[in-house]
Amino acid sequence: MHDQSATPKPLVDELLELKDWGRDLRIDACRGIALWWIFLDHIPNNIGSWLTPRNYGFSDAAEVFMFISGVTCALAYGKTWRCEGWTGVIGRTLRRSWDIYVAFLLLTLASAILIHLVGGGPSADASNTRILLDQPGATLARAAILQYRPVNTDVLPIFVLLHLLFAPLLWLLLRVPNLTLGASLALYVLVHVFGWTVPAWPNSHWAFNPMAWQLLVVLGAWWIIEGNKVQPWVRSRAALVLAVLYLLFSLITALSWRIKPLEALIPQMLAHLLYPLDKSNLDPLRLLHFLAIAVLAAWLVPRNWRALKTPVMRGAIRCGQNSLPIYCLGVLLAFVSHMALLDISNGLAMQIALSVGGIIAMIVSATLLNLISIKPRQQPARNSSLLSENQATTTMSQSARR
């Protein structure tokens, strides 16, 4: 039974009749590619990481993943709000948060089991699982309250919190979208001014400070609601020129940190001022770099981009459609790949084989998950749901304007 009282009737009456344009595959493709990049970056000393943006600018796949998550949450929960009201939104956000929480705990246990099977040693220290092996009871209790995390699992706790809070966030975005984005930006600024962090255990703080990284999620959700108003600015030549210039500057700067001959191109004073970039608190230079990439993508990647039909992009789309299990698989594959480089060979051929093999494993797993979840009798329902998604986006935009 729908929560009709929670859905403003005038907005429902004013819904435009939209044609079934289908799902925007660019969203799934971007998320899938981000998952591949995260996997490659998680393997230390891996030649495959040179295929990721980490070495060519200030940001990396994490920014892409966070922004796309805000976009997909707004679309998915916006559709739920249209069909089921706020009761449905709250229920779905709680279930999704629980799913991510359980996945995080299982991934923590799986990481500890893998470390135990290889005999611990330096790998236990590198993966931050030694304390879990030495003090399993206390460590699991801390993991249960999101204060302890093995290496490379840091992004899951922040998504647990963000999904828990997305229902009130969506409520605010539908009514005062610009004010909500302004409040998110203000919180981000305060984090940098006062150094606010979230403590971790047994020491330090969260690798992804949720008070800073929330900005990208809010920005992605805000874009779904208010994007049509700012698209002329994003697609203006001035924005394109500024984005290209900043990307070139960040490219030269990032390469100068790794390639000796390029060091002369960047003044030492400027290099010391910029480096190291604060990933934990989403350094402003990282944020600007992602925004520049987003502007360039808006110019170069249309909705009907032909490359989306290629086998490689279809694999990325499948991975993006199953982001939670594929992310967890990528963490475990990165660990196994690191062990193979240490114990078998760290040669270039092995690095390439492990990088390609890991991505193929992710694509195959995502394909199997899609086959399991799709049933013949569900196809008509899936086709009709695409129209509801477009209608939800229109409703959200009209709500924001009102």
CSV table of C-alpha atoms in Angstrom, one decimal:
chain,number,residue,atom,x,y,z
A,1,MET,CA,0.0,0.0,0.0
A,2,HIS,CA,1.5,3.3,-1.1
A,3,ASP,CA,2.2,6.2,1.3
A,4,GLN,CA,0.0,8.6,-0.6
A,5,SER,CA,0.0,11.2,2.1
A,6,ALA,CA,3.7,11.6,1.7
A,7,THR,CA,3.6,12.4,-2.0
A,8,PRO,CA,2.5,15.9,-2.9
A,9,LYS,CA,-0.5,15.5,-5.1
A,10,PRO,CA,0.0,18.6,-7.2
A,11,LEU,CA,3.4,17.3,-8.3
A,12,VAL,CA,2.0,14.0,-9.2
A,13,ASP,CA,-0.8,15.7,-11.3
A,14,GLU,CA,1.8,17.8,-13.1
A,15,LEU,CA,4.1,14.9,-14.2
A,16,LEU,CA,5.0,15.1,-17.8
A,17,GLU,CA,4.4,12.2,-20.1
A,18,LEU,CA,7.9,11.1,-21.1
A,19,LYS,CA,8.9,8.6,-23.7
A,20,ASP,CA,10.8,5.5,-22.5
A,21,TRP,CA,14.4,6.7,-23.2
A,22,GLY,CA,15.8,3.8,-21.2
A,23,ARG,CA,18.5,3.7,-18.6
A,24,ASP,CA,21.5,6.1,-19.0
A,25,LEU,CA,24.2,3.5,-19.5
A,26,ARG,CA,26.9,6.1,-19.0
A,27,ILE,CA,26.2,6.0,-15.3
A,28,ASP,CA,26.7,2.3,-15.0
A,29,ALA,CA,29.8,2.4,-17.3
A,30,CYS,CA,31.4,5.1,-15.3
A,31,ARG,CA,30.8,3.2,-12.0
A,32,GLY,CA,32.1,0.0,-13.6
A,33,ILE,CA,35.3,1.7,-14.9
A,34,ALA,CA,35.8,3.3,-11.5
A,35,LEU,CA,35.6,-0.2,-9.9
A,36,TRP,CA,38.3,-1.4,-12.3
A,37,TRP,CA,40.5,1.5,-11.5
A,38,ILE,CA,40.1,0.9,-7.8
A,39,PHE,CA,41.1,-2.7,-8.2
A,40,LEU,CA,44.2,-1.7,-10.2
A,41,ASP,CA,45.2,1.0,-7.7
A,42,HIS,CA,44.8,-1.4,-4.8
A,43,ILE,CA,47.6,-3.7,-6.1
A,44,PRO,CA,50.9,-2.1,-4.9
A,45,ASN,CA,53.7,-1.6,-7.5
A,46,ASN,CA,51.4,-2.6,-10.3
A,47,ILE,CA,52.0,-1.4,-13.9
A,48,GLY,CA,48.2,-1.6,-14.4
A,49,SER,CA,47.7,1.5,-12.1
A,50,TRP,CA,49.1,3.6,-14.9
A,51,LEU,CA,45.8,3.0,-16.7
A,52,THR,CA,44.0,4.9,-13.9
A,53,PRO,CA,43.7,8.7,-13.4
A,54,ARG,CA,45.7,8.5,-10.1
A,55,ASN,CA,49.0,9.1,-11.9
A,56,TYR,CA,47.8,11.8,-14.2
A,57,GLY,CA,46.2,14.4,-11.9
A,58,PHE,CA,45.1,15.2,-8.4
A,59,SER,CA,42.1,12.9,-8.0
A,60,ASP,CA,41.5,9.2,-8.6
A,61,ALA,CA,38.6,6.7,-9.0
A,62,ALA,CA,37.3,7.5,-5.5
A,63,GLU,CA,35.8,10.8,-6.6
A,64,VAL,CA,34.1,9.3,-9.6
A,65,PHE,CA,32.7,6.5,-7.5
A,66,MET,CA,31.3,8.9,-4.8
A,67,PHE,CA,29.7,11.3,-7.3
A,68,ILE,CA,28.1,8.5,-9.3
A,69,SER,CA,26.8,7.0,-6.1
A,70,GLY,CA,25.0,10.3,-5.4
A,71,VAL,CA,23.5,10.2,-8.9
A,72,THR,CA,22.3,6.6,-8.7
A,73,CYS,CA,20.9,7.1,-5.2
A,74,ALA,CA,18.9,10.1,-6.3
A,75,LEU,CA,17.5,8.2,-9.3
A,76,ALA,CA,16.7,5.0,-7.4
A,77,TYR,CA,15.2,6.6,-4.3
A,78,GLY,CA,13.5,9.2,-6.4
A,79,LYS,CA,11.8,6.5,-8.3
A,80,THR,CA,10.8,4.8,-5.0
A,81,TRP,CA,9.4,8.1,-3.7
A,82,ARG,CA,7.3,8.5,-6.8
A,83,CYS,CA,5.9,5.0,-6.5
A,84,GLU,CA,5.8,4.3,-2.8
A,85,GLY,CA,6.2,7.6,-0.9
A,86,TRP,CA,8.5,8.4,1.9
A,87,THR,CA,7.8,5.2,3.8
A,88,GLY,CA,9.2,3.3,0.8
A,89,VAL,CA,12.2,5.5,0.6
A,90,ILE,CA,13.1,5.1,4.3
A,91,GLY,CA,12.6,1.4,4.1
A,92,ARG,CA,14.8,1.0,1.0
A,93,THR,CA,17.6,3.2,2.4
A,94,LEU,CA,17.6,1.2,5.6
A,95,ARG,CA,17.8,-2.1,3.7
A,96,ARG,CA,20.5,-0.9,1.4
A,97,SER,CA,22.5,0.4,4.4
A,98,TRP,CA,22.1,-2.9,6.1
A,99,ASP,CA,23.3,-4.8,3.0
A,100,ILE,CA,26.4,-2.6,2.8
A,101,TYR,CA,27.0,-3.1,6.5
A,102,VAL,CA,26.8,-6.9,6.2
A,103,ALA,CA,29.0,-6.9,3.2
A,104,PHE,CA,31.6,-4.8,5.1
A,105,LEU,CA,31.7,-7.3,8.0
A,106,LEU,CA,31.9,-10.3,5.7
A,107,LEU,CA,34.7,-8.6,3.7
A,108,THR,CA,36.5,-7.9,7.0
A,109,LEU,CA,36.3,-11.6,7.9
A,110,ALA,CA,37.3,-12.7,4.5
A,111,SER,CA,40.4,-10.5,4.6
A,112,ALA,CA,41.4,-12.0,7.9
A,113,ILE,CA,40.9,-15.5,6.6
A,114,LEU,CA,43.1,-14.9,3.6
A,115,ILE,CA,45.8,-13.4,5.7
A,116,HIS,CA,45.7,-16.4,8.0
A,117,LEU,CA,45.9,-18.8,5.1
A,118,VAL,CA,49.1,-17.1,3.8
A,119,GLY,CA,50.7,-17.2,7.2
A,120,GLY,CA,50.3,-13.6,8.3
A,121,GLY,CA,53.8,-12.0,8.4
A,122,PRO,CA,54.3,-8.6,6.7
A,123,SER,CA,51.0,-9.0,4.9
A,124,ALA,CA,49.1,-8.8,8.2
A,125,ASP,CA,50.7,-5.4,8.9
A,126,ALA,CA,50.2,-4.1,5.4
A,127,SER,CA,46.5,-5.0,5.4
A,128,ASN,CA,45.9,-3.8,8.9
A,129,THR,CA,44.6,-7.3,9.9
A,130,ARG,CA,47.3,-8.2,12.5
A,131,ILE,CA,45.3,-6.7,15.3
A,132,LEU,CA,42.3,-8.7,14.1
A,133,LEU,CA,44.3,-11.9,14.2
A,134,ASP,CA,45.8,-11.1,17.7
A,135,GLN,CA,42.6,-9.7,19.3
A,136,PRO,CA,39.7,-11.0,17.3
A,137,GLY,CA,37.0,-10.3,19.9
A,138,ALA,CA,37.8,-6.7,20.5
A,139,THR,CA,38.6,-6.0,16.9
A,140,LEU,CA,35.3,-7.4,15.6
A,141,ALA,CA,33.4,-5.4,18.2
A,142,ARG,CA,35.1,-2.3,16.9
A,143,ALA,CA,34.4,-3.3,13.3
A,144,ALA,CA,30.7,-3.7,14.2
A,145,ILE,CA,30.6,0.0,15.2
A,146,LEU,CA,32.6,0.9,12.1
A,147,GLN,CA,35.7,2.0,14.0
A,148,TYR,CA,38.0,-0.7,12.6
A,149,ARG,CA,38.6,-1.4,8.9
A,150,PRO,CA,41.1,-3.5,7.1
A,151,VAL,CA,43.0,-1.8,4.3
A,152,ASN,CA,40.9,-1.1,1.1
A,153,THR,CA,37.6,-1.6,2.8
A,154,ASP,CA,37.4,2.1,4.0
A,155,VAL,CA,34.8,3.2,1.5
A,156,LEU,CA,32.1,0.8,2.7
A,157,PRO,CA,31.5,2.4,6.2
A,158,ILE,CA,31.0,5.8,4.6
A,159,PHE,CA,28.3,4.3,2.4
A,160,VAL,CA,26.6,2.7,5.4
A,161,LEU,CA,26.2,6.2,6.9
A,162,LEU,CA,25.3,8.0,3.6
A,163,HIS,CA,22.5,5.5,2.8
A,164,LEU,CA,21.2,5.8,6.4
A,165,LEU,CA,20.9,9.6,5.9
A,166,PHE,CA,19.8,9.7,2.3
A,167,ALA,CA,16.1,9.9,3.0
A,168,PRO,CA,16.3,13.2,4.9
A,169,LEU,CA,18.9,14.4,2.4
A,170,LEU,CA,16.5,13.7,-0.5
A,171,TRP,CA,13.6,15.4,1.3
A,172,LEU,CA,15.7,18.5,1.7
A,173,LEU,CA,17.0,18.4,-1.9
A,174,LEU,CA,13.4,18.2,-3.3
A,175,ARG,CA,12.4,21.3,-1.4
A,176,VAL,CA,15.5,23.5,-1.1
A,177,PRO,CA,18.1,22.0,-3.4
A,178,ASN,CA,20.5,24.9,-3.6
A,179,LEU,CA,20.3,25.6,0.1
A,180,THR,CA,21.0,21.9,0.8
A,181,LEU,CA,24.1,21.9,-1.5
A,182,GLY,CA,25.2,25.1,0.2
A,183,ALA,CA,25.0,23.5,3.6
A,184,SER,CA,27.0,20.5,2.3
A,185,LEU,CA,29.6,22.8,1.0
A,186,ALA,CA,29.7,24.7,4.3
A,187,LEU,CA,30.3,21.5,6.2
A,188,TYR,CA,33.1,20.6,3.8
A,189,VAL,CA,34.7,24.0,4.4
A,190,LEU,CA,34.4,23.7,8.2
A,191,VAL,CA,36.1,20.3,8.1
A,192,HIS,CA,39.1,22.0,6.5
A,193,VAL,CA,39.1,25.0,8.7
A,194,PHE,CA,38.8,23.2,12.0
A,195,GLY,CA,40.2,19.8,11.1
A,196,TRP,CA,37.2,17.8,12.1
A,197,THR,CA,37.6,14.0,11.7
A,198,VAL,CA,36.0,10.8,12.7
A,199,PRO,CA,38.2,8.7,15.0
A,200,ALA,CA,39.1,5.1,14.1
A,201,TRP,CA,40.5,2.3,16.2
A,202,PRO,CA,43.1,1.5,17.4
A,203,ASN,CA,44.4,4.9,16.3
A,204,SER,CA,44.2,7.6,13.6
A,205,HIS,CA,40.9,8.5,11.9
A,206,TRP,CA,38.7,7.4,9.0
A,207,ALA,CA,40.6,7.2,5.7
A,208,PHE,CA,37.5,8.7,4.1
A,209,ASN,CA,36.2,11.5,6.3
A,210,PRO,CA,32.4,11.3,5.8
A,211,MET,CA,32.0,14.9,6.7
A,212,ALA,CA,34.1,15.9,3.7
A,213,TRP,CA,33.3,13.2,1.2
A,214,GLN,CA,29.6,13.7,1.6
A,215,LEU,CA,29.9,16.8,-0.6
A,216,LEU,CA,30.4,14.6,-3.7
A,217,VAL,CA,27.4,12.4,-2.9
A,218,VAL,CA,25.2,15.5,-2.3
A,219,LEU,CA,26.6,17.1,-5.5
A,220,GLY,CA,25.7,14.0,-7.5
A,221,ALA,CA,22.1,13.9,-6.1
A,222,TRP,CA,21.8,17.7,-6.6
A,223,TRP,CA,22.8,17.3,-10.2
A,224,ILE,CA,19.9,15.0,-10.9
A,225,ILE,CA,17.5,17.6,-9.5
A,226,GLU,CA,19.0,20.9,-10.6
A,227,GLY,CA,21.3,19.7,-13.4
A,228,ASN,CA,19.2,21.1,-16.3
A,229,LYS,CA,19.6,24.6,-14.9
A,230,VAL,CA,23.4,24.5,-14.8
A,231,GLN,CA,24.0,22.5,-17.9
A,232,PRO,CA,24.4,25.6,-20.1
A,233,TRP,CA,27.3,26.7,-17.8
A,234,VAL,CA,28.9,23.3,-17.7
A,235,ARG,CA,28.7,23.0,-21.5
A,236,SER,CA,29.9,26.5,-22.1
A,237,ARG,CA,33.3,27.1,-23.9
A,238,ALA,CA,34.6,29.1,-20.9
A,239,ALA,CA,34.0,26.1,-18.6
A,240,LEU,CA,35.7,23.8,-21.1
A,241,VAL,CA,38.7,26.0,-21.5
A,242,LEU,CA,39.1,26.3,-17.7
A,243,ALA,CA,38.7,22.6,-17.2
A,244,VAL,CA,41.3,21.7,-19.9
A,245,LEU,CA,43.8,24.2,-18.5
A,246,TYR,CA,43.4,22.9,-15.0
A,247,LEU,CA,43.7,19.3,-16.2
A,248,LEU,CA,47.0,20.1,-18.0
A,249,PHE,CA,48.4,21.8,-14.9
A,250,SER,CA,47.5,18.9,-12.7
A,251,LEU,CA,48.9,16.4,-15.3
A,252,ILE,CA,52.3,18.1,-15.4
A,253,THR,CA,52.3,18.5,-11.6
A,254,ALA,CA,51.4,14.9,-11.0
A,255,LEU,CA,53.9,13.5,-13.5
A,256,SER,CA,56.7,15.8,-12.0
A,257,TRP,CA,56.3,13.9,-8.7
A,258,ARG,CA,57.2,10.6,-10.5
A,259,ILE,CA,59.3,11.6,-13.5
A,260,LYS,CA,62.6,13.4,-12.7
A,261,PRO,CA,63.0,15.4,-15.9
A,262,LEU,CA,59.6,17.1,-15.3
A,263,GLU,CA,60.5,18.4,-11.9
A,264,ALA,CA,62.1,21.5,-13.5
A,265,LEU,CA,58.7,22.5,-14.9
A,266,ILE,CA,57.1,23.0,-11.5
A,267,PRO,CA,58.7,25.4,-9.0
A,268,GLN,CA,59.8,23.7,-5.9
A,269,MET,CA,57.9,26.1,-3.7
A,270,LEU,CA,54.7,25.4,-5.6
A,271,ALA,CA,55.4,21.6,-5.5
A,272,HIS,CA,55.8,21.7,-1.7
A,273,LEU,CA,52.7,23.8,-1.3
A,274,LEU,CA,50.6,21.3,-3.3
A,275,TYR,CA,52.0,18.0,-2.1
A,276,PRO,CA,50.9,15.9,-0.3
A,277,LEU,CA,47.2,16.1,-1.2
A,278,ASP,CA,44.8,15.3,1.6
A,279,LYS,CA,42.7,12.4,0.3
A,280,SER,CA,41.1,11.7,3.7
A,281,ASN,CA,39.4,15.1,3.7
A,282,LEU,CA,38.9,15.4,0.0
A,283,ASP,CA,41.6,18.1,-0.7
A,284,PRO,CA,40.1,21.1,-2.7
A,285,LEU,CA,42.6,20.4,-5.5
A,286,ARG,CA,41.2,16.9,-5.8
A,287,LEU,CA,37.7,18.2,-5.8
A,288,LEU,CA,38.5,20.8,-8.6
A,289,HIS,CA,40.3,18.1,-10.6
A,290,PHE,CA,37.2,15.9,-10.5
A,291,LEU,CA,35.0,18.8,-11.5
A,292,ALA,CA,37.3,19.5,-14.4
A,293,ILE,CA,37.0,15.8,-15.5
A,294,ALA,CA,33.3,16.0,-15.2
A,295,VAL,CA,33.1,19.1,-17.4
A,296,LEU,CA,35.3,17.4,-20.1
A,297,ALA,CA,33.1,14.2,-19.9
A,298,ALA,CA,30.0,16.3,-20.4
A,299,TRP,CA,31.5,17.6,-23.6
A,300,LEU,CA,32.9,14.4,-25.0
A,301,VAL,CA,30.5,11.6,-23.9
A,302,PRO,CA,27.0,12.0,-25.2
A,303,ARG,CA,24.1,9.9,-24.0
A,304,ASN,CA,24.1,7.8,-27.2
A,305,TRP,CA,27.9,7.3,-27.2
A,306,ARG,CA,28.6,4.5,-29.6
A,307,ALA,CA,31.4,3.1,-27.5
A,308,LEU,CA,28.8,2.0,-24.9
A,309,LYS,CA,27.9,-0.9,-27.3
A,310,THR,CA,31.5,-2.3,-27.4
A,311,PRO,CA,32.3,-5.5,-25.5
A,312,VAL,CA,34.6,-3.7,-23.1
A,313,MET,CA,32.1,-1.1,-22.1
A,314,ARG,CA,29.4,-3.7,-21.8
A,315,GLY,CA,31.6,-5.4,-19.3
A,316,ALA,CA,32.0,-2.1,-17.4
A,317,ILE,CA,28.2,-1.6,-17.5
A,318,ARG,CA,27.6,-5.0,-15.9
A,319,CYS,CA,30.1,-4.3,-13.2
A,320,GLY,CA,28.5,-0.9,-12.5
A,321,GLN,CA,25.1,-2.6,-12.2
A,322,ASN,CA,26.5,-4.8,-9.4
A,323,SER,CA,28.7,-2.3,-7.7
A,324,LEU,CA,28.6,-3.7,-4.1
A,325,PRO,CA,29.6,-7.4,-4.8
A,326,ILE,CA,32.1,-6.4,-7.5
A,327,TYR,CA,33.8,-3.9,-5.2
A,328,CYS,CA,34.1,-6.5,-2.5
A,329,LEU,CA,35.5,-9.0,-5.1
A,330,GLY,CA,37.9,-6.4,-6.3
A,331,VAL,CA,39.3,-5.9,-2.8
A,332,LEU,CA,39.9,-9.7,-2.4
A,333,LEU,CA,41.4,-10.0,-5.9
A,334,ALA,CA,43.8,-7.1,-5.2
A,335,PHE,CA,44.9,-8.9,-2.1
A,336,VAL,CA,45.4,-12.2,-3.9
A,337,SER,CA,47.2,-10.4,-6.7
A,338,HIS,CA,49.6,-8.7,-4.2
A,339,MET,CA,50.4,-12.1,-2.7
A,340,ALA,CA,51.1,-13.5,-6.1
A,341,LEU,CA,53.5,-10.7,-6.9
A,342,LEU,CA,55.3,-11.2,-3.6
A,343,ASP,CA,55.5,-15.0,-3.7
A,344,ILE,CA,55.6,-16.0,-7.4
A,345,SER,CA,56.9,-13.1,-9.5
A,346,ASN,CA,56.7,-9.3,-9.6
A,347,GLY,CA,57.7,-9.2,-13.2
A,348,LEU,CA,56.0,-7.0,-15.8
A,349,ALA,CA,54.3,-10.0,-17.4
A,350,MET,CA,52.8,-11.1,-14.1
A,351,GLN,CA,51.6,-7.6,-13.3
A,352,ILE,CA,49.8,-7.4,-16.7
A,353,ALA,CA,48.4,-10.9,-16.3
A,354,LEU,CA,47.0,-10.2,-12.8
A,355,SER,CA,45.6,-6.9,-13.8
A,356,VAL,CA,43.8,-8.2,-16.9
A,357,GLY,CA,42.8,-11.4,-15.2
A,358,GLY,CA,41.3,-9.6,-12.2
A,359,ILE,CA,39.2,-7.3,-14.5
A,360,ILE,CA,38.0,-10.3,-16.5
A,361,ALA,CA,37.0,-12.1,-13.2
A,362,MET,CA,35.0,-9.0,-12.2
A,363,ILE,CA,33.2,-8.9,-15.6
A,364,VAL,CA,32.4,-12.6,-15.5
A,365,SER,CA,31.1,-12.4,-11.9
A,366,ALA,CA,28.9,-9.4,-12.8
A,367,THR,CA,27.6,-11.2,-15.8
A,368,LEU,CA,26.7,-14.2,-13.7
A,369,LEU,CA,25.0,-11.9,-11.1
A,370,ASN,CA,22.9,-10.4,-13.9
A,371,LEU,CA,21.9,-13.8,-15.2
A,372,ILE,CA,20.8,-14.9,-11.7
A,373,SER,CA,18.8,-11.8,-11.0
A,374,ILE,CA,17.0,-11.5,-14.4
A,375,LYS,CA,14.0,-13.8,-14.9
A,376,PRO,CA,12.0,-14.0,-18.1
A,377,ARG,CA,8.7,-13.0,-16.5
A,378,GLN,CA,10.4,-9.9,-14.9
A,379,GLN,CA,11.3,-8.4,-18.3
A,380,PRO,CA,8.0,-6.5,-18.9
A,381,ALA,CA,8.2,-5.1,-15.4
A,382,ARG,CA,11.8,-3.9,-16.0
A,383,ASN,CA,10.8,-2.2,-19.2
A,384,SER,CA,7.9,-0.4,-17.5
A,385,SER,CA,10.2,0.6,-14.6
A,386,LEU,CA,12.4,2.7,-16.9
A,387,LEU,CA,9.5,5.1,-17.6
A,388,SER,CA,8.9,5.4,-13.8
A,389,GLU,CA,12.6,6.3,-13.4
A,390,ASN,CA,12.3,9.2,-15.9
A,391,GLN,CA,9.1,10.3,-14.3
A,392,ALA,CA,10.7,10.3,-10.9
A,393,THR,CA,13.5,12.5,-12.2
A,394,THR,CA,10.9,15.0,-13.6
A,395,THR,CA,8.9,15.0,-10.4
A,396,MET,CA,12.1,15.7,-8.4
A,397,SER,CA,13.0,18.6,-10.7
A,398,GLN,CA,9.5,20.1,-10.5
A,399,SER,CA,9.6,19.7,-6.7
A,400,ALA,CA,12.8,21.6,-6.5
A,401,ARG,CA,11.5,24.4,-8.7
A,402,ARG,CA,8.4,24.8,-6.4
